[in-house]
Coordinates of C-alpha atoms in Angstrom, one line a residue:
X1 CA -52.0 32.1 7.4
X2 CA -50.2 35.5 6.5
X3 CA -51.1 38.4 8.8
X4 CA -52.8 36.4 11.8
X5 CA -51.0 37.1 14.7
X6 CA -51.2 40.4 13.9
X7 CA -55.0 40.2 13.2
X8 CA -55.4 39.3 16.4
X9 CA -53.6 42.4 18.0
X10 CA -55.6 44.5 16.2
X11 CA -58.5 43.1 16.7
X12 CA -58.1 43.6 20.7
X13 CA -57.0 46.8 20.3
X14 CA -59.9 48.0 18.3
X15 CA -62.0 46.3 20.7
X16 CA -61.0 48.3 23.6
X17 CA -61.0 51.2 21.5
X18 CA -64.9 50.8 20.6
X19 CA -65.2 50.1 24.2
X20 CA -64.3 53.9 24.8
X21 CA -66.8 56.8 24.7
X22 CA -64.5 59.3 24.4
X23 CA -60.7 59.2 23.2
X24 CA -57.6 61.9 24.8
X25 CA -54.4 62.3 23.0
X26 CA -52.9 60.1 25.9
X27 CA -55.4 57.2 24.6
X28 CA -54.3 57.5 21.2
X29 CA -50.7 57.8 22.1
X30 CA -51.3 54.8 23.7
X31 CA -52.9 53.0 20.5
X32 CA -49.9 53.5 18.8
X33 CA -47.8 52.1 21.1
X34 CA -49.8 48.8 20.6
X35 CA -50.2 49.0 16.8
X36 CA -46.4 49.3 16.7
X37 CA -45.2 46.5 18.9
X38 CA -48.0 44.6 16.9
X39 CA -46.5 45.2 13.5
X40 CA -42.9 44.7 14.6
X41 CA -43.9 41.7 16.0
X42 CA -45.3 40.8 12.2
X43 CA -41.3 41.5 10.8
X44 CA -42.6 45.0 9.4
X45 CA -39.6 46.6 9.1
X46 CA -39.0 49.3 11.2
X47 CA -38.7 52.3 9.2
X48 CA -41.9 51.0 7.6
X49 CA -43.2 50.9 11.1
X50 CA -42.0 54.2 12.3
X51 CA -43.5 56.1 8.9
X52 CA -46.3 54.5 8.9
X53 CA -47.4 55.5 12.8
X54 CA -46.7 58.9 12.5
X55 CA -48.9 58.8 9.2
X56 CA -51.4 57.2 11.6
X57 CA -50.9 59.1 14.5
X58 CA -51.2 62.3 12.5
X59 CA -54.9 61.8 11.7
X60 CA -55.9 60.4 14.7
X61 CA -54.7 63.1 16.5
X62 CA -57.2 65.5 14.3
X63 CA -60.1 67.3 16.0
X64 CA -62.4 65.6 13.7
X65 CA -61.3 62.8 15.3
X66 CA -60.9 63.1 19.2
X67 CA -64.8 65.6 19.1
X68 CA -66.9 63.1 16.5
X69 CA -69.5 60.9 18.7
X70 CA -67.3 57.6 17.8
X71 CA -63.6 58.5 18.1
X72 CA -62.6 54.8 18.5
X73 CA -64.3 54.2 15.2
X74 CA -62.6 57.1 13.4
X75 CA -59.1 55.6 14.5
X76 CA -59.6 52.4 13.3
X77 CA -60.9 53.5 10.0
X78 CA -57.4 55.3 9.7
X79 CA -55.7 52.2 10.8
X80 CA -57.6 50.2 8.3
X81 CA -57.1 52.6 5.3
X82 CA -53.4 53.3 5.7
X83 CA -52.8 49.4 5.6
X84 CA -54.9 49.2 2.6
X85 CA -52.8 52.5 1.3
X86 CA -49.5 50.1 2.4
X87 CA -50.6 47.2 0.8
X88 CA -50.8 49.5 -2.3
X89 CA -54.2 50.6 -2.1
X90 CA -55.9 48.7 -5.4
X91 CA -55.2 45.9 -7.1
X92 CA -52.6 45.9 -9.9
X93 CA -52.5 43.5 -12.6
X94 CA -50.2 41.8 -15.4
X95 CA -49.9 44.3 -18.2
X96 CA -49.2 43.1 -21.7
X97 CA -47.0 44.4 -24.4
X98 CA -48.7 46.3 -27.3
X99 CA -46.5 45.1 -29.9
X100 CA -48.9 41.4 -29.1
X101 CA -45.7 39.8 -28.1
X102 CA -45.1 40.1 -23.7
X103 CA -42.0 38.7 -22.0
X104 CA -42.3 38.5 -18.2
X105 CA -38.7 38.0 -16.7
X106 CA -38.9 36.3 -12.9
X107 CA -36.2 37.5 -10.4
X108 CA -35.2 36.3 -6.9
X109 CA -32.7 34.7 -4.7
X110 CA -32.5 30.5 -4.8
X111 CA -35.3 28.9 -2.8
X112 CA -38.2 31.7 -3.1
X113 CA -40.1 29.3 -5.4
X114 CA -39.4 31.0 -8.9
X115 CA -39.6 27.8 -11.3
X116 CA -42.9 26.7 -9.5
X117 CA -43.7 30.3 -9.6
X118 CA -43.4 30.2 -13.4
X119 CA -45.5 27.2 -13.7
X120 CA -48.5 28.8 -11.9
X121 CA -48.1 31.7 -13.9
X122 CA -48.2 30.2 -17.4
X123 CA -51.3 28.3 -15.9
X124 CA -52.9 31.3 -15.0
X125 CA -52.3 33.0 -18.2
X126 CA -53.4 30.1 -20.3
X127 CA -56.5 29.9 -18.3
X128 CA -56.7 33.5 -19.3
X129 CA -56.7 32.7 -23.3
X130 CA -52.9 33.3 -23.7
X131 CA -50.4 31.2 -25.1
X132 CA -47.6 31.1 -23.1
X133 CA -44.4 29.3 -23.2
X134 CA -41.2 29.1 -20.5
X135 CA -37.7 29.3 -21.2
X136 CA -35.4 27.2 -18.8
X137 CA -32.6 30.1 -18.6
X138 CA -31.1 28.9 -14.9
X139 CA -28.0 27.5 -15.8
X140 CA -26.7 27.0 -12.8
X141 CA -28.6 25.1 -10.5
X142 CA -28.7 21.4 -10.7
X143 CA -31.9 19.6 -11.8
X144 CA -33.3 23.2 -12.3
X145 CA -34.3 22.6 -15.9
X146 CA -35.3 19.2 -15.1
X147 CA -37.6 20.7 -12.7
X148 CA -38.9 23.0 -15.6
X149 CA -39.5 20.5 -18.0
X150 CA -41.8 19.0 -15.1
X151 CA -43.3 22.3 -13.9
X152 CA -44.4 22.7 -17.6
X153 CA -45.6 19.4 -18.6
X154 CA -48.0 19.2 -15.2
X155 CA -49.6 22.8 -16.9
X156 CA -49.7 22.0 -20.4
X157 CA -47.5 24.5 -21.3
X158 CA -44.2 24.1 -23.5
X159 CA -40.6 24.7 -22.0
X160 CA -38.1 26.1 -24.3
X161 CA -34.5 24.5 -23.0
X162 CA -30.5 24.3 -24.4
X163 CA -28.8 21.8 -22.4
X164 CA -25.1 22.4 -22.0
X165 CA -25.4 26.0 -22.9
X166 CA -23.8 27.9 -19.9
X167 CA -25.1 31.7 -21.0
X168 CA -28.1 32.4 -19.9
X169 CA -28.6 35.4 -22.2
X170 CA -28.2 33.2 -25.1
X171 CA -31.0 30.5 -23.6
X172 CA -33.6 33.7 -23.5
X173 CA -32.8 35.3 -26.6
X174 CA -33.1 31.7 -28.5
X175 CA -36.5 31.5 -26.3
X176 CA -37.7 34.2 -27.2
X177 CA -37.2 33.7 -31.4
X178 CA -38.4 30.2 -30.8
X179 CA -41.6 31.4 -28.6
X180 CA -42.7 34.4 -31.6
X181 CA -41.7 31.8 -34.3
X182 CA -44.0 29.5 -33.2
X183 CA -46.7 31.6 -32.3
X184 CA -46.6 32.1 -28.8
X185 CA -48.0 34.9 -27.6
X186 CA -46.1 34.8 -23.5
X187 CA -42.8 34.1 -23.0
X188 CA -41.9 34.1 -18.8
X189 CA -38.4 33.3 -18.3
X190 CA -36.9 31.3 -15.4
X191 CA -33.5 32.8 -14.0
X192 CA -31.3 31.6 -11.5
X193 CA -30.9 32.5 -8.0
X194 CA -28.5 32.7 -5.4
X195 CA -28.4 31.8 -1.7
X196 CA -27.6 36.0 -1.3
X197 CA -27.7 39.0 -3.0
X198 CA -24.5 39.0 -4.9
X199 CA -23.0 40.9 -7.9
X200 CA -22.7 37.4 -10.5
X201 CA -26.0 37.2 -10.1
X202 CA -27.1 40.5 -11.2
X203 CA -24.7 41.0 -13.8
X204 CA -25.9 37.3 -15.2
X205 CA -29.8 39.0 -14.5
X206 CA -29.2 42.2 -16.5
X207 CA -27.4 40.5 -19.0
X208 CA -31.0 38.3 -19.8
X209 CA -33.0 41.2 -19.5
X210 CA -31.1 43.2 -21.9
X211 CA -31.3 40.1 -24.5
X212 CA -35.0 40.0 -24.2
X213 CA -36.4 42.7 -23.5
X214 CA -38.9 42.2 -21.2
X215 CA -42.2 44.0 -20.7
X216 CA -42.3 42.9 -16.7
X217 CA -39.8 41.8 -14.6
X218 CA -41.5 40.0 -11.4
X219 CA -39.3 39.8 -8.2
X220 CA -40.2 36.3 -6.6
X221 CA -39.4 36.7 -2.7
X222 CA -40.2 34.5 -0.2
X223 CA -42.9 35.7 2.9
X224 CA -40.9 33.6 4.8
X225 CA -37.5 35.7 4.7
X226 CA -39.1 38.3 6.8
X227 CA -36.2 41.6 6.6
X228 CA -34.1 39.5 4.8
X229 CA -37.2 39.7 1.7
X230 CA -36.6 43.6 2.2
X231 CA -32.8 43.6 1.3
X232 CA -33.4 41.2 -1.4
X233 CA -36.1 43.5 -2.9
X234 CA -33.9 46.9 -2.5
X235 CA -31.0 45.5 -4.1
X236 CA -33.0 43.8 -7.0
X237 CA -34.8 46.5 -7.7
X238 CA -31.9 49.1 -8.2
X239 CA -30.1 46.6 -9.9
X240 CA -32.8 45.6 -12.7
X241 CA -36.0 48.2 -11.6
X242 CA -38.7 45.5 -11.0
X243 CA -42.5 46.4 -12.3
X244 CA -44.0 44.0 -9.4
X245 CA -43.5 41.6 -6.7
X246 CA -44.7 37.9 -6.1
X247 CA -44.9 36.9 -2.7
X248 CA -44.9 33.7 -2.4
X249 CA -45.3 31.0 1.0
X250 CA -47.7 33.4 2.4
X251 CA -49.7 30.5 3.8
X252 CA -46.8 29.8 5.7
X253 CA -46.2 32.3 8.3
X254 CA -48.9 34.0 10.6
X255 CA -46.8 37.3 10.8
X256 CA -46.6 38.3 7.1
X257 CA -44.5 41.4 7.6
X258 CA -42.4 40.9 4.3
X259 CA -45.5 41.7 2.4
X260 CA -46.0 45.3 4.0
X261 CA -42.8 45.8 4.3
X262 CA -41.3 45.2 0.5
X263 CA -44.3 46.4 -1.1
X264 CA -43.3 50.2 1.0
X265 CA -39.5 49.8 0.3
X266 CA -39.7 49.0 -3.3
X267 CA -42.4 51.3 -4.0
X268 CA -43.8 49.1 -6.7
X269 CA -46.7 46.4 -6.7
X270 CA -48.0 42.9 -5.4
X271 CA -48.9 41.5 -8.6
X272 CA -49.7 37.8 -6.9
X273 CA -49.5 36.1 -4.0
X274 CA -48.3 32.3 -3.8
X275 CA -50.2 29.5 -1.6

């Protein structure tokens, strides 16, 4: 799972910090040393890493701290809250359009799991009382509307699709008509993806979201990628200004550094996390 290995660091650090009655600057210094290696070891990214000690380091190195009667306890209260406060600090959900209409646009390279990632998400919604419906708007991809149509039919929710139409802006906007006509109530368009961050891609992405509109668009990046999932996000989010991340895979890697690190770069949200 996500985050063990560095769990574990932390855990034996903390450990010999409680151990300690009192703490010297030289023993936090120390502390620091070890909570760094640990979260480079997790694929942090380093500047994340580097702000994100001296934040730490900072308060640890207060008198409230080094004088109270537990000093180890006081640092790893710090530690604990600035990784919540990196993580984003409270939970931020799906917003919905006023206008009773929402149209969530999903982002990200080829391979992050953005058409499965559509699929869970019109489950969820449904389970929620919505009515949601997906639009099949990768074009590019072989199969990928295929994989849609069966993504959709395994949730119960319908998939709106134009075979042999080769702009994608033309699939959403169509989707989206169809999706109010009918009285749909969600719309979450599929795009396509790319093995790297490229210009065709973003033009092709900008072009969709200026057709439709949407009230979120949700970057789908792989846990996996480690500091690759932190270039992707940076250049996705100038290009198109993402309102929250997916993470997705997060079961599959013990070191989970993609999801402090993107979530600090970006500046915006972990909406969900994919198993």
């Amino acid at each position: 799972m996500a985050f063990e290995g560095l769990s574990e660091k932390l855990q034996d650090l903390f450990k010999n910090l409680r151990s300690k009655g009192t703490l010297t600057e030289a023993d936090v210094n120390k502390a620091m040393r070890e909570v760094k290696l640990a979260l480079l070891e997790a694929d942090v990214n380093f500047k994340v890493v580097k702000k994100f000690v001296a934040n730490v380091k900072e308060k640890c190195l207060g008198e409230d701290v080094l004088a109270s009667l537990t000093p180890g306890q006081q640092v790893i209260k710090i530690v604990d809250e600035e990784l919540t406060q990196l993580m984003g600090g409270t939970v931020s959900k799906l917003t919905y359009s006023s206008s009773g209409f929402t149209v969530y646009l999903l982002a990200g390279l080829q391979g992050t799991g953005k058409t499965t990632t559509a699929g869970k998400l019109a489950l969820y919604l449904k389970n929620e009382g919505k009515k949601p419906m997906l639009a099949a708007c990768d074009v590019h991809r072989p199969a990928a509307i295929d994989q849609l149509e069966i993504v959709g039919e395994k949730v119960g929710v319908p998939v709106y699709t134009e075979r042999g139409e080769e702009r994608a802006e033309v699939v959403a906007l169509n989707a989206k008509k169809k999706a109010e006509h009918d009285g749909y109530n969600i719309l979450i368009v599929d795009t396509s993806g790319r093995l790297h961050v490229d210009q065709e891609l973003m033009d092709e992405l900008i072009r969709v979201r200026d057709a439709v509109e949407p009230h979120e668009t949700l970057l789908v990046i792989d846990a996996l990628t480690g500091q690759d999932a932190v270039t992707a996000a940076s250049a996705f989010n100038e290009a198109v200004n993402v309102d929250g991340i997916i993470l997705t895979k997060l079961d599959g890697d013990t070191r989970g550094g993609a999801a402090l690190s993107v979530r600090e770069v970006t500046g915006k949200p972990i909406k969900f996390v994919g198993m």
